[in-house]
Amino acid sequence: MTTAAAVYFSPTGNSRRSALCLAECWAGADEVRRVDLTDWREKWEEQVFSPEDFVVAAAPVYAGRLPTAALERLRSLRGQQTPCIAVVTYGNRHYDDALLELTDLLGEQGFLVRGAAALVGRHTYGNVQPERPDEADFAENARFVDALRGLPPQVAALAVPGSRPYQAGGRGKAGFLPETNYRCSHCGLCVRKCPMGAIARDCVTIDAGRCISCFRCIRGCRLQAKEALGSAYKNFADMLTEKLAQRRENEYFLPKENGNNSQ
């Protein structure tokens, strides 16, 4: 029996939502196994998937690459020629070498990458595509899975955009540290949810060496006690909001014998 699994590193939810959508489309009425690589408190022991499993592996794009933390945690997975979909999510600019990096990694870990997707979601900074992924995106995902399901077992190797060596990037983002305001009740939610363990128990002190500026603490605080301040952030966020206002479409990749494998 085939078991579908959604594997994701997803600080602000884009990769989680996309991975689950694709895995649920594949699984149909069957239950989808969730493997959340975001929690820093986990010990990432090796997880092995069989040839009968089907995996959707998703991670966000940081400066054109996969986040270093995502790479490290994805290396705890082992496939046995396990079919999978490689997915990167990004904030409407471009995914650069990240999708190639993910497909390479999954292949090295023993997975058979049958399809790939670069999917747009809300950008971390500014007000860029705030409602995405939306229903139109999820419908596109379903059509992609249907197309993938219709492929014969033996197909040509998958090719995706990108270059080797990969461009610089990936560790984190622009270095903006969240700040804590008077609304903080010291509930500890941000401490528990930070994917890097960068927030101290006082809920205020942030380790700049660990923080990857993912803004999960800002998005997740029920009291809006975390925020990004300062003119440097505001100017950067305003620039992105204006520059990335036009909707960018998702890109999907399937193996085809003629070498043109974008859907």
C-alpha atoms as one frame of an Amber mdcrd trajectory, in Angstrom:
protein
   0.000   0.000   0.000   1.367   3.408  -1.002   1.706   5.935   1.809   1.839
   9.618   0.875   3.977  11.879   3.037   4.285  15.665   3.146   7.755  16.688
   4.335   8.402  20.381   4.900  10.542  23.053   6.496   8.034  25.885   6.739
   8.524  28.761   9.197   5.559  30.808   7.937   3.372  28.115   6.393   3.773
  28.483   2.614   5.743  25.271   2.164   3.528  23.374   4.599   0.326  24.333
   2.805   1.753  23.547  -0.623   3.251  20.204   0.436   0.013  19.102   2.084
  -2.053  20.140  -0.931   0.091  18.111  -3.331   0.327  15.091  -1.018  -3.426
  15.088  -0.370  -4.123  15.292  -4.106  -1.927  12.234  -4.580  -3.372  10.324
  -1.624  -7.025  10.957  -2.399  -9.089   9.583   0.473  -6.062   8.068   2.226
  -4.361   9.741   5.152  -1.217  11.791   4.541   1.767  11.412   6.863   3.209
  14.741   7.999   6.913  15.217   8.624   7.467  18.739   9.960  11.145  19.691
   9.873  10.555  23.171  11.288  10.743  22.495  15.037  14.289  23.119  16.303
  13.686  21.003  19.421  13.442  17.759  17.441  16.347  15.363  17.092  16.532
  14.694  13.393  17.128  10.986  13.388  17.190   9.144  10.078  13.785   8.459
   8.540  13.618   5.881   5.771  10.947   5.772   3.068  10.229   2.661   1.012
   9.836   2.344  -2.766   6.074   2.061  -2.163   5.856   5.458  -0.457   5.272
   8.767  -2.216   6.892  11.905  -0.767   6.335  15.609  -1.339   9.351  17.516
   0.012   9.006  21.298   0.307  11.139  24.177   1.555  11.207  27.970   1.138
  13.693  29.940  -0.952  16.035  32.268   0.926  18.114  34.542  -1.325  17.869
  32.090  -4.208  18.870  29.004  -2.213  17.476  26.565   0.323  17.878  27.676
   3.936  20.847  25.987   5.567  18.586  24.664   8.331  16.285  23.039   5.775
  19.229  21.388   4.034  20.534  19.955   7.291  17.157  18.540   8.297  16.321
  17.172   4.853  19.533  15.161   5.038  17.936  13.095   7.817  15.640  11.546
   5.186  16.512   8.406   3.250  14.711   7.104   0.212  14.905   3.712  -1.442
  14.169   4.880  -4.968  11.116   6.464  -3.357   9.128   8.565  -5.846   8.788
  12.180  -4.829   7.954  15.725  -5.829  10.490  18.476  -5.079   8.831  21.781
  -4.152  10.223  25.210  -3.372   8.064  28.154  -2.327   9.089  31.764  -2.814
   7.767  35.292  -2.465   7.007  36.242  -6.068  10.575  37.253  -7.082  12.397
  34.115  -8.331  13.652  30.805  -6.993  17.066  30.968  -8.721  19.047  27.775
  -7.893  16.867  26.535  -5.019  14.777  24.027  -6.995  17.856  22.514  -8.610
  19.510  22.329  -5.189  16.513  20.479  -3.755  16.237  17.996  -6.623  19.976
  17.298  -6.360  19.718  16.743  -2.609  16.744  14.412  -2.862  18.500  12.372
  -5.527  21.580  12.076  -3.311  19.336  10.899  -0.463  17.925   8.026  -2.524
  14.697   9.572  -3.821  13.432   9.362  -7.388  12.311  12.882  -8.258   9.329
  12.385 -10.551   8.166  15.997 -10.636   9.065  19.432  -9.314   7.333  22.715
  -8.645   8.254  26.312  -7.831   5.227  27.799  -6.085   4.493  31.389  -5.125
   3.448  32.317  -1.603   3.308  35.387   0.576   6.678  37.094   0.840   8.193
  37.354   4.306   8.691  41.102   3.976   6.306  43.821   2.894   2.851  43.212
   1.459   3.640  40.884  -1.445   0.992  38.364  -2.584  -0.523  38.238   0.935
  -3.306  35.787   0.015  -1.148  33.182  -1.671  -1.146  30.284  -2.013  -4.814
  30.732  -2.953  -7.543  28.517  -4.381  -6.271  29.019  -7.932  -2.838  27.815
  -6.818  -4.317  24.733  -5.163  -6.311  23.947  -8.309  -3.111  24.167 -10.364
  -1.443  21.802  -7.910  -4.236  19.276  -8.414  -3.885  19.413 -12.204  -0.139
  18.912 -11.875  -0.619  15.823  -9.703  -3.108  14.426 -12.222  -0.558  14.908
 -15.001   2.151  13.270 -12.903  -0.085  10.338 -12.087  -0.637   9.771 -15.802
   3.055   9.298 -16.579   4.395   5.787 -17.239   6.662   4.268 -14.557   9.757
   4.673 -16.719  10.271   8.244 -17.908  13.159  10.483 -18.865  15.218  12.151
 -16.163  13.778  15.362 -14.747  15.523  18.648 -15.522  14.804  21.893 -13.670
  16.171  25.456 -13.999  19.278  26.467 -12.096  23.039  26.341 -12.334  25.934
  24.610 -10.647  27.783  25.737  -8.652  24.811  27.258  -6.898  24.761  30.989
  -6.258  25.557  32.351  -2.809  22.688  32.631  -0.346  20.574  30.386   1.781
  21.687  30.896   5.351  19.052  33.444   6.136  17.517  36.587   4.800  18.308
  40.273   5.073  19.258  40.250   8.758  16.237  42.076  10.152  15.738  41.131
  13.801  12.187  41.129  15.208  11.622  43.400  18.177   9.244  42.939  21.104
   6.758  45.595  22.170   4.684  46.306  25.284   1.952  43.837  24.278   4.131
  40.825  25.102   2.602  38.591  27.800   5.675  36.311  27.944   3.559  33.299
  27.000   6.543  31.575  25.407   4.867  30.768  22.087   7.573  32.491  20.061
  10.251  30.651  22.041   8.668  27.284  21.262   7.914  28.040  17.623  11.153
  29.698  16.501  12.635  27.234  13.973  16.180  28.051  15.075  15.789  28.303
  18.853  16.954  31.897  18.582  14.571  33.436  21.141  15.489  33.309  24.830
  13.075  32.292  27.575  12.361  35.929  28.349  10.624  36.100  24.929  12.590
  39.263  24.172  16.268  38.469  23.690  17.085  37.216  20.186  20.340  35.543
  19.187  21.338  37.342  15.997  23.697  34.501  15.107  20.838  31.999  15.019
  17.949  34.123  13.752  17.227  33.637  10.045  14.772  36.561   9.834  11.932
  34.235   8.873   9.448  36.359  10.895   7.606  33.307  12.184   7.446  34.975
  15.583   5.859  38.070  14.033   3.293  36.109  12.037   2.432  33.771  14.907
   2.078  36.145  17.851  -1.575  36.388  18.841  -0.982  39.707  20.617   1.058
  41.299  17.807   3.881  41.741  20.281   6.623  41.061  17.727   7.331  43.480
  14.898  10.022  44.677  12.521  10.988  48.289  13.108  13.388  50.836  11.728
  13.719  52.759   8.483  16.006  50.146   6.908  13.311  47.495   7.148  10.504
  49.841   6.121  12.374  51.031   3.047  13.261  47.478   2.043   9.717  46.207
   2.586   8.212  49.126   0.651  10.613  48.502  -2.228   9.656  44.817  -2.402
   5.951  45.607  -2.182   6.208  47.901  -5.196   8.679  45.826  -7.209   6.879
  42.499  -6.754   3.298  43.717  -7.096   2.596  41.858 -10.358   1.414  38.296
  -9.831   3.941  35.667 -10.835   2.664  32.264 -11.891   3.669  28.903 -10.473
   6.003  26.685 -12.468   5.699  22.896 -12.699   8.120  20.384 -14.173   7.530
  16.872 -15.469  10.005  14.604 -17.239   9.477  14.457 -21.003  11.410  12.690
 -23.672  11.706  15.807 -25.804  13.657  17.644 -23.135  11.048  20.386 -22.681
   9.706  19.411 -19.304   7.899  22.504 -17.995   4.150  22.075 -17.677
